[in-house]
JSON list of C-alpha atoms and ligand atoms in Angstrom, two decimals:
[
{"chain": "A", "resi": 339, "resn": "MET", "atom": "CA", "xyz": [148.43, 99.83, 87.14]},
{"chain": "A", "resi": 340, "resn": "GLN", "atom": "CA", "xyz": [145.81, 98.94, 89.77]},
{"chain": "A", "resi": 341, "resn": "PRO", "atom": "CA", "xyz": [142.27, 99.77, 88.65]},
{"chain": "A", "resi": 342, "resn": "ARG", "atom": "CA", "xyz": [140.85, 102.59, 90.73]},
{"chain": "A", "resi": 343, "resn": "LYS", "atom": "CA", "xyz": [138.49, 101.51, 93.49]},
{"chain": "A", "resi": 344, "resn": "ILE", "atom": "CA", "xyz": [134.97, 102.75, 93.04]},
{"chain": "A", "resi": 345, "resn": "VAL", "atom": "CA", "xyz": [131.56, 102.58, 94.70]},
{"chain": "A", "resi": 346, "resn": "ILE", "atom": "CA", "xyz": [128.91, 100.58, 92.85]},
{"chain": "A", "resi": 347, "resn": "ALA", "atom": "CA", "xyz": [125.27, 101.26, 93.76]},
{"chain": "A", "resi": 348, "resn": "ILE", "atom": "CA", "xyz": [122.62, 98.80, 92.60]},
{"chain": "A", "resi": 349, "resn": "ASP", "atom": "CA", "xyz": [119.01, 99.79, 93.23]},
{"chain": "A", "resi": 350, "resn": "GLY", "atom": "CA", "xyz": [115.71, 98.48, 92.00]},
{"chain": "A", "resi": 351, "resn": "TYR", "atom": "CA", "xyz": [112.48, 96.67, 92.74]},
{"chain": "A", "resi": 352, "resn": "ALA", "atom": "CA", "xyz": [112.06, 93.76, 95.15]},
{"chain": "A", "resi": 353, "resn": "SER", "atom": "CA", "xyz": [113.17, 90.35, 93.91]},
{"chain": "A", "resi": 354, "resn": "CYS", "atom": "CA", "xyz": [114.64, 91.36, 90.59]},
{"chain": "A", "resi": 355, "resn": "GLY", "atom": "CA", "xyz": [117.94, 89.73, 91.33]},
{"chain": "A", "resi": 356, "resn": "LYS", "atom": "CA", "xyz": [119.85, 92.71, 92.68]},
{"chain": "A", "resi": 357, "resn": "SER", "atom": "CA", "xyz": [121.69, 90.69, 95.31]},
{"chain": "A", "resi": 358, "resn": "THR", "atom": "CA", "xyz": [122.57, 87.84, 92.95]},
{"chain": "A", "resi": 359, "resn": "MET", "atom": "CA", "xyz": [123.96, 90.40, 90.54]},
{"chain": "A", "resi": 360, "resn": "ALA", "atom": "CA", "xyz": [125.76, 92.44, 93.19]},
{"chain": "A", "resi": 361, "resn": "LYS", "atom": "CA", "xyz": [127.24, 89.40, 94.98]},
{"chain": "A", "resi": 362, "resn": "GLU", "atom": "CA", "xyz": [128.59, 87.90, 91.79]},
{"chain": "A", "resi": 363, "resn": "LEU", "atom": "CA", "xyz": [130.10, 91.19, 90.66]},
{"chain": "A", "resi": 364, "resn": "ALA", "atom": "CA", "xyz": [131.75, 91.77, 94.05]},
{"chain": "A", "resi": 365, "resn": "ARG", "atom": "CA", "xyz": [133.22, 88.26, 94.02]},
{"chain": "A", "resi": 366, "resn": "LYS", "atom": "CA", "xyz": [134.63, 88.70, 90.53]},
{"chain": "A", "resi": 367, "resn": "ILE", "atom": "CA", "xyz": [136.27, 92.04, 91.14]},
{"chain": "A", "resi": 368, "resn": "GLY", "atom": "CA", "xyz": [137.29, 91.46, 94.76]},
{"chain": "A", "resi": 369, "resn": "TYR", "atom": "CA", "xyz": [134.99, 94.09, 96.27]},
{"chain": "A", "resi": 370, "resn": "ILE", "atom": "CA", "xyz": [133.05, 94.00, 99.53]},
{"chain": "A", "resi": 371, "resn": "TYR", "atom": "CA", "xyz": [129.36, 93.22, 99.01]},
{"chain": "A", "resi": 372, "resn": "ILE", "atom": "CA", "xyz": [126.73, 94.73, 101.28]},
{"chain": "A", "resi": 373, "resn": "ASP", "atom": "CA", "xyz": [123.05, 93.85, 101.07]},
{"chain": "A", "resi": 374, "resn": "SER", "atom": "CA", "xyz": [121.38, 96.90, 102.60]},
{"chain": "A", "resi": 375, "resn": "GLY", "atom": "CA", "xyz": [117.97, 95.19, 102.48]},
{"chain": "A", "resi": 376, "resn": "ALA", "atom": "CA", "xyz": [119.34, 92.60, 104.91]},
{"chain": "A", "resi": 377, "resn": "MET", "atom": "CA", "xyz": [119.83, 95.41, 107.43]},
{"chain": "A", "resi": 378, "resn": "TYR", "atom": "CA", "xyz": [116.17, 96.47, 107.19]},
{"chain": "A", "resi": 379, "resn": "ARG", "atom": "CA", "xyz": [115.21, 92.80, 107.45]},
{"chain": "A", "resi": 380, "resn": "ALA", "atom": "CA", "xyz": [117.33, 92.34, 110.59]},
{"chain": "A", "resi": 381, "resn": "VAL", "atom": "CA", "xyz": [115.66, 95.33, 112.27]},
{"chain": "A", "resi": 382, "resn": "THR", "atom": "CA", "xyz": [112.29, 93.88, 111.23]},
{"chain": "A", "resi": 383, "resn": "LEU", "atom": "CA", "xyz": [113.19, 90.54, 112.79]},
{"chain": "A", "resi": 384, "resn": "TYR", "atom": "CA", "xyz": [114.06, 92.38, 115.99]},
{"chain": "A", "resi": 385, "resn": "CYS", "atom": "CA", "xyz": [110.63, 94.05, 115.92]},
{"chain": "A", "resi": 386, "resn": "LEU", "atom": "CA", "xyz": [108.86, 90.73, 115.37]},
{"chain": "A", "resi": 387, "resn": "ARG", "atom": "CA", "xyz": [110.80, 88.98, 118.12]},
{"chain": "A", "resi": 388, "resn": "ASN", "atom": "CA", "xyz": [110.00, 91.78, 120.55]},
{"chain": "A", "resi": 389, "resn": "ASP", "atom": "CA", "xyz": [106.37, 91.95, 119.56]},
{"chain": "A", "resi": 390, "resn": "PHE", "atom": "CA", "xyz": [106.41, 95.56, 118.31]},
{"chain": "A", "resi": 391, "resn": "PHE", "atom": "CA", "xyz": [103.66, 94.93, 115.75]},
{"chain": "A", "resi": 392, "resn": "ASP", "atom": "CA", "xyz": [99.91, 95.16, 116.27]},
{"chain": "A", "resi": 393, "resn": "GLY", "atom": "CA", "xyz": [98.88, 93.47, 113.03]},
{"chain": "A", "resi": 394, "resn": "ASP", "atom": "CA", "xyz": [100.36, 95.72, 110.33]},
{"chain": "A", "resi": 395, "resn": "THR", "atom": "CA", "xyz": [100.89, 98.62, 112.71]},
{"chain": "A", "resi": 396, "resn": "LEU", "atom": "CA", "xyz": [104.38, 99.06, 114.08]},
{"chain": "A", "resi": 397, "resn": "ARG", "atom": "CA", "xyz": [104.64, 100.64, 117.53]},
{"chain": "A", "resi": 398, "resn": "THR", "atom": "CA", "xyz": [107.40, 103.06, 116.56]},
{"chain": "A", "resi": 399, "resn": "ASP", "atom": "CA", "xyz": [107.74, 104.43, 120.11]},
{"chain": "A", "resi": 400, "resn": "ASP", "atom": "CA", "xyz": [108.76, 100.98, 121.33]},
{"chain": "A", "resi": 401, "resn": "LEU", "atom": "CA", "xyz": [111.19, 100.61, 118.46]},
{"chain": "A", "resi": 402, "resn": "LEU", "atom": "CA", "xyz": [112.74, 104.03, 119.04]},
{"chain": "A", "resi": 403, "resn": "GLN", "atom": "CA", "xyz": [113.24, 103.19, 122.70]},
{"chain": "A", "resi": 404, "resn": "HIS", "atom": "CA", "xyz": [115.21, 100.08, 121.77]},
{"chain": "A", "resi": 405, "resn": "LEU", "atom": "CA", "xyz": [116.96, 101.41, 118.66]},
{"chain": "A", "resi": 406, "resn": "ASP", "atom": "CA", "xyz": [120.35, 101.69, 120.31]},
{"chain": "A", "resi": 407, "resn": "GLU", "atom": "CA", "xyz": [120.16, 98.06, 121.36]},
{"chain": "A", "resi": 408, "resn": "ILE", "atom": "CA", "xyz": [119.96, 96.89, 117.76]},
{"chain": "A", "resi": 409, "resn": "GLU", "atom": "CA", "xyz": [123.30, 96.11, 116.19]},
{"chain": "A", "resi": 410, "resn": "VAL", "atom": "CA", "xyz": [123.47, 94.87, 112.62]},
{"chain": "A", "resi": 411, "resn": "SER", "atom": "CA", "xyz": [126.72, 93.57, 111.18]},
{"chain": "A", "resi": 412, "resn": "PHE", "atom": "CA", "xyz": [128.04, 91.09, 108.63]},
{"chain": "A", "resi": 413, "resn": "VAL", "atom": "CA", "xyz": [130.39, 88.14, 108.76]},
{"chain": "A", "resi": 414, "resn": "LEU", "atom": "CA", "xyz": [131.97, 86.40, 105.81]},
{"chain": "A", "resi": 415, "resn": "ASN", "atom": "CA", "xyz": [130.91, 82.75, 105.42]},
{"chain": "A", "resi": 416, "resn": "SER", "atom": "CA", "xyz": [134.25, 81.14, 104.58]},
{"chain": "A", "resi": 417, "resn": "GLU", "atom": "CA", "xyz": [132.57, 78.27, 102.71]},
{"chain": "A", "resi": 418, "resn": "THR", "atom": "CA", "xyz": [130.45, 80.36, 100.36]},
{"chain": "A", "resi": 419, "resn": "GLY", "atom": "CA", "xyz": [132.69, 83.45, 100.41]},
{"chain": "A", "resi": 420, "resn": "ARG", "atom": "CA", "xyz": [129.56, 85.52, 101.00]},
{"chain": "A", "resi": 421, "resn": "PRO", "atom": "CA", "xyz": [128.62, 87.81, 103.85]},
{"chain": "A", "resi": 422, "resn": "GLU", "atom": "CA", "xyz": [125.89, 86.74, 106.25]},
{"chain": "A", "resi": 423, "resn": "THR", "atom": "CA", "xyz": [123.85, 89.03, 108.47]},
{"chain": "A", "resi": 424, "resn": "LEU", "atom": "CA", "xyz": [124.24, 89.21, 112.22]},
{"chain": "A", "resi": 425, "resn": "LEU", "atom": "CA", "xyz": [121.70, 90.72, 114.60]},
{"chain": "A", "resi": 426, "resn": "ASN", "atom": "CA", "xyz": [123.35, 91.55, 117.91]},
{"chain": "A", "resi": 427, "resn": "GLY", "atom": "CA", "xyz": [126.13, 89.13, 117.09]},
{"chain": "A", "resi": 428, "resn": "LYS", "atom": "CA", "xyz": [123.85, 86.18, 116.14]},
{"chain": "A", "resi": 429, "resn": "ASN", "atom": "CA", "xyz": [123.62, 84.87, 112.60]},
{"chain": "A", "resi": 430, "resn": "VAL", "atom": "CA", "xyz": [120.09, 85.53, 111.28]},
{"chain": "A", "resi": 431, "resn": "GLU", "atom": "CA", "xyz": [120.77, 85.07, 107.56]},
{"chain": "A", "resi": 432, "resn": "GLN", "atom": "CA", "xyz": [118.09, 82.36, 107.16]},
{"chain": "A", "resi": 433, "resn": "GLU", "atom": "CA", "xyz": [115.48, 83.90, 109.41]},
{"chain": "A", "resi": 434, "resn": "ILE", "atom": "CA", "xyz": [115.50, 87.33, 107.74]},
{"chain": "A", "resi": 435, "resn": "ARG", "atom": "CA", "xyz": [114.50, 85.71, 104.41]},
{"chain": "A", "resi": 436, "resn": "THR", "atom": "CA", "xyz": [111.24, 84.18, 105.65]},
{"chain": "A", "resi": 437, "resn": "LEU", "atom": "CA", "xyz": [107.86, 85.41, 104.42]},
{"chain": "A", "resi": 438, "resn": "ALA", "atom": "CA", "xyz": [107.02, 86.62, 107.95]},
{"chain": "A", "resi": 439, "resn": "VAL", "atom": "CA", "xyz": [109.87, 89.14, 107.70]},
{"chain": "A", "resi": 440, "resn": "SER", "atom": "CA", "xyz": [109.21, 89.95, 104.02]},
{"chain": "A", "resi": 441, "resn": "GLU", "atom": "CA", "xyz": [105.62, 90.84, 104.86]},
{"chain": "A", "resi": 442, "resn": "LYS", "atom": "CA", "xyz": [106.62, 93.43, 107.46]},
{"chain": "A", "resi": 443, "resn": "VAL", "atom": "CA", "xyz": [109.93, 94.81, 106.23]},
{"chain": "A", "resi": 444, "resn": "SER", "atom": "CA", "xyz": [108.51, 97.64, 104.08]},
{"chain": "A", "resi": 445, "resn": "ILE", "atom": "CA", "xyz": [106.75, 98.99, 107.17]},
{"chain": "A", "resi": 446, "resn": "VAL", "atom": "CA", "xyz": [110.00, 99.13, 109.12]},
{"chain": "A", "resi": 447, "resn": "ALA", "atom": "CA", "xyz": [111.92, 100.53, 106.13]},
{"chain": "A", "resi": 448, "resn": "ALA", "atom": "CA", "xyz": [109.47, 103.45, 105.95]},
{"chain": "A", "resi": 449, "resn": "VAL", "atom": "CA", "xyz": [110.43, 104.70, 109.42]},
{"chain": "A", "resi": 450, "resn": "GLY", "atom": "CA", "xyz": [112.68, 107.77, 109.24]},
{"chain": "A", "resi": 451, "resn": "PHE", "atom": "CA", "xyz": [114.80, 107.08, 112.32]},
{"chain": "A", "resi": 452, "resn": "VAL", "atom": "CA", "xyz": [115.46, 103.50, 111.18]},
{"chain": "A", "resi": 453, "resn": "ARG", "atom": "CA", "xyz": [116.64, 104.77, 107.80]},
{"chain": "A", "resi": 454, "resn": "ARG", "atom": "CA", "xyz": [118.90, 107.39, 109.35]},
{"chain": "A", "resi": 455, "resn": "LYS", "atom": "CA", "xyz": [120.58, 104.78, 111.52]},
{"chain": "A", "resi": 456, "resn": "LEU", "atom": "CA", "xyz": [121.08, 102.29, 108.69]},
{"chain": "A", "resi": 457, "resn": "VAL", "atom": "CA", "xyz": [122.12, 104.88, 106.08]},
{"chain": "A", "resi": 458, "resn": "ALA", "atom": "CA", "xyz": [124.86, 106.12, 108.44]},
{"chain": "A", "resi": 459, "resn": "LEU", "atom": "CA", "xyz": [126.07, 102.55, 108.87]},
{"chain": "A", "resi": 460, "resn": "GLN", "atom": "CA", "xyz": [126.03, 101.95, 105.12]},
{"chain": "A", "resi": 461, "resn": "GLN", "atom": "CA", "xyz": [127.99, 105.13, 104.44]},
{"chain": "A", "resi": 462, "resn": "ALA", "atom": "CA", "xyz": [130.61, 104.12, 107.03]},
{"chain": "A", "resi": 463, "resn": "LEU", "atom": "CA", "xyz": [130.97, 100.71, 105.34]},
{"chain": "A", "resi": 464, "resn": "GLY", "atom": "CA", "xyz": [131.61, 102.41, 101.99]},
{"chain": "A", "resi": 465, "resn": "LYS", "atom": "CA", "xyz": [134.03, 105.09, 103.05]},
{"chain": "A", "resi": 466, "resn": "ASN", "atom": "CA", "xyz": [137.08, 103.23, 101.68]},
{"chain": "A", "resi": 467, "resn": "LYS", "atom": "CA", "xyz": [135.30, 102.43, 98.38]},
{"chain": "A", "resi": 468, "resn": "GLY", "atom": "CA", "xyz": [135.80, 99.02, 96.75]},
{"chain": "A", "resi": 469, "resn": "ILE", "atom": "CA", "xyz": [132.20, 98.18, 97.61]},
{"chain": "A", "resi": 470, "resn": "VAL", "atom": "CA", "xyz": [129.09, 96.95, 95.84]},
{"chain": "A", "resi": 471, "resn": "MET", "atom": "CA", "xyz": [125.91, 97.78, 97.73]},
{"chain": "A", "resi": 472, "resn": "ASP", "atom": "CA", "xyz": [122.38, 96.96, 96.71]},
{"chain": "A", "resi": 473, "resn": "GLY", "atom": "CA", "xyz": [119.11, 98.40, 97.94]},
{"chain": "A", "resi": 474, "resn": "ARG", "atom": "CA", "xyz": [116.52, 101.04, 97.10]},
{"chain": "A", "resi": 475, "resn": "ASP", "atom": "CA", "xyz": [118.21, 104.36, 97.85]},
{"chain": "A", "resi": 476, "resn": "ILE", "atom": "CA", "xyz": [121.89, 103.57, 97.42]},
{"chain": "A", "resi": 477, "resn": "GLY", "atom": "CA", "xyz": [122.40, 105.72, 94.31]},
{"chain": "A", "resi": 478, "resn": "THR", "atom": "CA", "xyz": [120.08, 108.49, 95.50]},
{"chain": "A", "resi": 479, "resn": "VAL", "atom": "CA", "xyz": [120.73, 108.84, 99.25]},
{"chain": "A", "resi": 480, "resn": "VAL", "atom": "CA", "xyz": [123.50, 106.58, 100.57]},
{"chain": "A", "resi": 481, "resn": "PHE", "atom": "CA", "xyz": [126.10, 107.16, 97.84]},
{"chain": "A", "resi": 482, "resn": "PRO", "atom": "CA", "xyz": [124.87, 109.97, 95.59]},
{"chain": "A", "resi": 483, "resn": "ASP", "atom": "CA", "xyz": [128.44, 110.27, 94.24]},
{"chain": "A", "resi": 484, "resn": "ALA", "atom": "CA", "xyz": [128.86, 106.58, 93.39]},
{"chain": "A", "resi": 485, "resn": "GLU", "atom": "CA", "xyz": [130.92, 106.14, 90.24]},
{"chain": "A", "resi": 486, "resn": "LEU", "atom": "CA", "xyz": [128.59, 103.42, 88.91]},
{"chain": "A", "resi": 487, "resn": "LYS", "atom": "CA", "xyz": [124.85, 103.36, 89.53]},
{"chain": "A", "resi": 488, "resn": "ILE", "atom": "CA", "xyz": [122.51, 100.72, 88.20]},
{"chain": "A", "resi": 489, "resn": "PHE", "atom": "CA", "xyz": [118.74, 100.61, 88.45]},
{"chain": "A", "resi": 490, "resn": "LEU", "atom": "CA", "xyz": [117.45, 97.09, 87.95]},
{"chain": "A", "resi": 491, "resn": "THR", "atom": "CA", "xyz": [113.91, 96.14, 87.06]},
{"chain": "A", "resi": 492, "resn": "ALA", "atom": "CA", "xyz": [111.89, 93.12, 85.87]},
{"chain": "A", "resi": 493, "resn": "ALA", "atom": "CA", "xyz": [108.19, 92.33, 85.40]},
{"chain": "A", "resi": 494, "resn": "PRO", "atom": "CA", "xyz": [106.43, 91.51, 88.74]},
{"chain": "A", "resi": 495, "resn": "GLU", "atom": "CA", "xyz": [105.36, 88.06, 87.46]},
{"chain": "A", "resi": 496, "resn": "VAL", "atom": "CA", "xyz": [108.95, 87.20, 86.54]},
{"chain": "A", "resi": 497, "resn": "ARG", "atom": "CA", "xyz": [110.13, 88.33, 89.96]},
{"chain": "A", "resi": 498, "resn": "ALA", "atom": "CA", "xyz": [107.44, 86.32, 91.78]},
{"chain": "A", "resi": 499, "resn": "ARG", "atom": "CA", "xyz": [108.38, 83.15, 89.86]},
{"chain": "A", "resi": 500, "resn": "ARG", "atom": "CA", "xyz": [112.04, 83.64, 90.74]},
{"chain": "A", "resi": 501, "resn": "ARG", "atom": "CA", "xyz": [111.32, 84.22, 94.42]},
{"chain": "A", "resi": 502, "resn": "LEU", "atom": "CA", "xyz": [109.07, 81.13, 94.52]},
{"chain": "A", "resi": 503, "resn": "ALA", "atom": "CA", "xyz": [111.83, 78.97, 93.02]},
{"chain": "A", "resi": 504, "resn": "GLU", "atom": "CA", "xyz": [114.31, 80.40, 95.50]},
{"chain": "A", "resi": 505, "resn": "MET", "atom": "CA", "xyz": [112.03, 79.60, 98.45]},
{"chain": "A", "resi": 506, "resn": "GLN", "atom": "CA", "xyz": [111.21, 76.11, 97.17]},
{"chain": "A", "resi": 507, "resn": "ALA", "atom": "CA", "xyz": [114.91, 75.38, 96.84]},
{"chain": "A", "resi": 508, "resn": "LYS", "atom": "CA", "xyz": [115.24, 76.17, 100.54]},
{"chain": "A", "resi": 509, "resn": "GLY", "atom": "CA", "xyz": [112.28, 73.94, 101.43]},
{"chain": "A", "resi": 510, "resn": "GLN", "atom": "CA", "xyz": [110.05, 76.90, 102.33]},
{"chain": "A", "resi": 511, "resn": "THR", "atom": "CA", "xyz": [106.43, 76.84, 101.26]},
{"chain": "A", "resi": 512, "resn": "ALA", "atom": "CA", "xyz": [104.40, 79.68, 99.77]},
{"chain": "A", "resi": 513, "resn": "SER", "atom": "CA", "xyz": [102.00, 80.05, 96.87]},
{"chain": "A", "resi": 514, "resn": "TYR", "atom": "CA", "xyz": [102.81, 81.93, 93.68]},
{"chain": "A", "resi": 515, "resn": "GLU", "atom": "CA", "xyz": [99.78, 84.20, 94.19]},
{"chain": "A", "resi": 516, "resn": "GLU", "atom": "CA", "xyz": [100.85, 85.03, 97.72]},
{"chain": "A", "resi": 517, "resn": "ILE", "atom": "CA", "xyz": [104.37, 85.93, 96.59]},
{"chain": "A", "resi": 518, "resn": "LEU", "atom": "CA", "xyz": [103.12, 87.98, 93.62]},
{"chain": "A", "resi": 519, "resn": "ARG", "atom": "CA", "xyz": [100.88, 89.93, 95.97]},
{"chain": "A", "resi": 520, "resn": "ASN", "atom": "CA", "xyz": [103.82, 90.51, 98.32]},
{"chain": "A", "resi": 521, "resn": "VAL", "atom": "CA", "xyz": [106.10, 91.65, 95.46]},
{"chain": "A", "resi": 522, "resn": "LYS", "atom": "CA", "xyz": [103.51, 94.15, 94.19]},
{"chain": "A", "resi": 523, "resn": "GLU", "atom": "CA", "xyz": [102.66, 95.40, 97.65]},
{"chain": "A", "resi": 524, "resn": "ARG", "atom": "CA", "xyz": [106.33, 95.98, 98.46]},
{"chain": "A", "resi": 525, "resn": "ASP", "atom": "CA", "xyz": [106.78, 97.89, 95.18]},
{"chain": "A", "resi": 526, "resn": "ARG", "atom": "CA", "xyz": [103.87, 100.09, 96.13]},
{"chain": "A", "resi": 527, "resn": "ILE", "atom": "CA", "xyz": [105.13, 100.80, 99.65]},
{"chain": "A", "resi": 528, "resn": "ASP", "atom": "CA", "xyz": [108.75, 101.27, 98.52]},
{"chain": "A", "resi": 529, "resn": "GLU", "atom": "CA", "xyz": [107.75, 103.76, 95.81]},
{"chain": "A", "resi": 530, "resn": "THR", "atom": "CA", "xyz": [105.21, 105.76, 97.77]},
{"chain": "A", "resi": 531, "resn": "ARG", "atom": "CA", "xyz": [106.82, 106.05, 101.20]},
{"chain": "A", "resi": 532, "resn": "GLU", "atom": "CA", "xyz": [107.68, 109.58, 102.27]},
{"chain": "A", "resi": 533, "resn": "VAL", "atom": "CA", "xyz": [111.27, 108.96, 103.36]},
{"chain": "A", "resi": 534, "resn": "ASP", "atom": "CA", "xyz": [113.76, 108.08, 100.61]},
{"chain": "A", "resi": 535, "resn": "PRO", "atom": "CA", "xyz": [111.26, 106.39, 98.25]},
{"chain": "A", "resi": 536, "resn": "LEU", "atom": "CA", "xyz": [112.52, 104.01, 95.61]},
{"chain": "A", "resi": 537, "resn": "ARG", "atom": "CA", "xyz": [113.37, 105.98, 92.50]},
{"chain": "A", "resi": 538, "resn": "ARG", "atom": "CA", "xyz": [115.97, 105.84, 89.80]},
{"chain": "A", "resi": 539, "resn": "ALA", "atom": "CA", "xyz": [118.83, 108.34, 90.23]},
{"chain": "A", "resi": 540, "resn": "ASP", "atom": "CA", "xyz": [119.12, 110.59, 87.17]},
{"chain": "A", "resi": 541, "resn": "ASP", "atom": "CA", "xyz": [122.57, 109.18, 86.44]},
{"chain": "A", "resi": 542, "resn": "ALA", "atom": "CA", "xyz": [121.71, 105.50, 87.03]},
{"chain": "A", "resi": 543, "resn": "LEU", "atom": "CA", "xyz": [121.86, 103.05, 84.13]},
{"chain": "A", "resi": 544, "resn": "LEU", "atom": "CA", "xyz": [118.55, 101.24, 83.67]},
{"chain": "A", "resi": 545, "resn": "LEU", "atom": "CA", "xyz": [118.55, 97.47, 83.16]},
{"chain": "A", "resi": 546, "resn": "ASP", "atom": "CA", "xyz": [115.37, 95.42, 82.68]},
{"chain": "A", "resi": 547, "resn": "ASN", "atom": "CA", "xyz": [116.46, 91.81, 83.14]},
{"chain": "A", "resi": 548, "resn": "SER", "atom": "CA", "xyz": [113.06, 90.11, 82.55]},
{"chain": "A", "resi": 549, "resn": "ASN", "atom": "CA", "xyz": [114.41, 88.38, 79.46]},
{"chain": "A", "resi": 550, "resn": "LEU", "atom": "CA", "xyz": [118.13, 88.22, 80.18]},
{"chain": "A", "resi": 551, "resn": "THR", "atom": "CA", "xyz": [120.11, 85.17, 81.26]},
{"chain": "A", "resi": 552, "resn": "LEU", "atom": "CA", "xyz": [122.47, 85.58, 84.21]},
{"chain": "A", "resi": 553, "resn": "ALA", "atom": "CA", "xyz": [125.40, 85.28, 81.81]},
{"chain": "A", "resi": 554, "resn": "GLN", "atom": "CA", "xyz": [124.10, 88.09, 79.59]},
{"chain": "A", "resi": 555, "resn": "GLN", "atom": "CA", "xyz": [123.48, 90.26, 82.62]},
{"chain": "A", "resi": 556, "resn": "ASP", "atom": "CA", "xyz": [126.97, 89.59, 84.03]},
{"chain": "A", "resi": 557, "resn": "GLU", "atom": "CA", "xyz": [128.57, 90.49, 80.73]},
{"chain": "A", "resi": 558, "resn": "TRP", "atom": "CA", "xyz": [126.69, 93.77, 80.55]},
{"chain": "A", "resi": 559, "resn": "LEU", "atom": "CA", "xyz": [127.64, 94.54, 84.14]},
{"chain": "A", "resi": 560, "resn": "MET", "atom": "CA", "xyz": [131.35, 93.83, 83.66]},
{"chain": "A", "resi": 561, "resn": "THR", "atom": "CA", "xyz": [131.38, 96.18, 80.70]},
{"chain": "A", "resi": 562, "resn": "GLN", "atom": "CA", "xyz": [129.84, 98.93, 82.83]},
{"chain": "A", "resi": 563, "resn": "TYR", "atom": "CA", "xyz": [132.26, 98.23, 85.68]},
{"chain": "A", "resi": 564, "resn": "ARG", "atom": "CA", "xyz": [135.33, 98.41, 83.42]},
{"chain": "A", "resi": 565, "resn": "ARG", "atom": "CA", "xyz": [134.17, 101.67, 81.96]},
{"chain": "A", "resi": 566, "resn": "ALA", "atom": "CA", "xyz": [133.42, 103.21, 85.36]},
{"chain": "A", "resi": 567, "resn": "ALA", "atom": "CA", "xyz": [136.70, 102.01, 86.90]},
{"chain": "A", "resi": 568, "resn": "GLY", "atom": "CA", "xyz": [138.71, 103.25, 83.94]},
{"chain": "A", "resi": 569, "resn": "ILE", "atom": "CA", "xyz": [139.86, 99.78, 82.83]},
{"chain": "A", "resi": 570, "resn": "GLU", "atom": "CA", "xyz": [140.27, 99.39, 79.09]},
{"chain": "B", "resi": 997, "resn": "LIG", "atom": "O1", "xyz": [116.00, 93.96, 98.93]},
{"chain": "B", "resi": 997, "resn": "LIG", "atom": "P1", "xyz": [115.10, 93.35, 100.00]},
{"chain": "B", "resi": 997, "resn": "LIG", "atom": "O2", "xyz": [113.86, 92.73, 99.46]},
{"chain": "B", "resi": 997, "resn": "LIG", "atom": "O3", "xyz": [115.82, 92.44, 100.91]},
{"chain": "B", "resi": 997, "resn": "LIG", "atom": "O4", "xyz": [114.66, 94.63, 100.86]},
{"chain": "B", "resi": 997, "resn": "LIG", "atom": "C1", "xyz": [113.84, 94.49, 101.97]},
{"chain": "B", "resi": 997, "resn": "LIG", "atom": "C2", "xyz": [113.03, 95.75, 102.21]},
{"chain": "B", "resi": 997, "resn": "LIG", "atom": "O5", "xyz": [113.87, 96.80, 102.68]},
{"chain": "B", "resi": 997, "resn": "LIG", "atom": "C3", "xyz": [112.24, 96.30, 101.04]},
{"chain": "B", "resi": 997, "resn": "LIG", "atom": "O6", "xyz": [110.90, 96.46, 101.39]},
{"chain": "B", "resi": 997, "resn": "LIG", "atom": "C4", "xyz": [112.82, 97.64, 100.77]},
{"chain": "B", "resi": 997, "resn": "LIG", "atom": "C5", "xyz": [113.62, 97.97, 101.96]},
{"chain": "B", "resi": 997, "resn": "LIG", "atom": "N1", "xyz": [114.90, 98.58, 101.62]},
{"chain": "B", "resi": 997, "resn": "LIG", "atom": "C6", "xyz": [114.99, 99.94, 101.66]},
{"chain": "B", "resi": 997, "resn": "LIG", "atom": "O7", "xyz": [114.00, 100.61, 101.92]},
{"chain": "B", "resi": 997, "resn": "LIG", "atom": "N2", "xyz": [116.17, 100.56, 101.41]},
{"chain": "B", "resi": 997, "resn": "LIG", "atom": "C7", "xyz": [117.24, 99.83, 101.09]},
{"chain": "B", "resi": 997, "resn": "LIG", "atom": "N3", "xyz": [118.40, 100.46, 100.85]},
{"chain": "B", "resi": 997, "resn": "LIG", "atom": "C8", "xyz": [117.16, 98.42, 101.02]},
{"chain": "B", "resi": 997, "resn": "LIG", "atom": "C9", "xyz": [115.97, 97.82, 101.27]}
]
């Protein structure tokens, strides 16, 4: 018997390894993986490229005027087997991960009309199930009926060290203090914004991975997946 296809929602704080976890799970079980944060990052990149920021203030009128011109989609990289983000048809996977985008993305993600557009897109991507999506509001807003919801967390210092290592591996430079500040600031904005703030859904399973190896985390996750998909 084929296991039943489900929706898996993974939410949690910035840089706690949600995408690593979600990508690996999707690969193992043959599901589509969608990084919803990448969508907010792509819109942020559009805003930066079009000069919609005055310092930390986003000119939302300008953004609203151009909203229909912003198309975010994904393409599978055949070498890595992982989806990469396209902004109006151009691959922006590298550019959306820079500190310049990270520093502004929470501002863009707090805008109601941006969220409505991206949530609708996310829901359309999940309508046939068989999807793992990570983000901040996947279990609460995007897929409130998801069969498996996970809320991931880790200490800010652990997250900053991981993000620094990730950036160094890509040859990008940033200081630990700068990243830690960015991680904490994003937590604050994500949790306190008015529209769809980051919060754990009542039925989400909580996992603090500060002291877990990837292997331990994967094992825990597969157990939860099998249970939720009705596989013995
Ligand atoms: O997961 P990430 O760091 O790539 O997310 C980038 C930003 O987008 C982060 O500030 C939170 C926001 N975000 C959101 O508000 N809702 C989502 N579903 C995903 C990300």
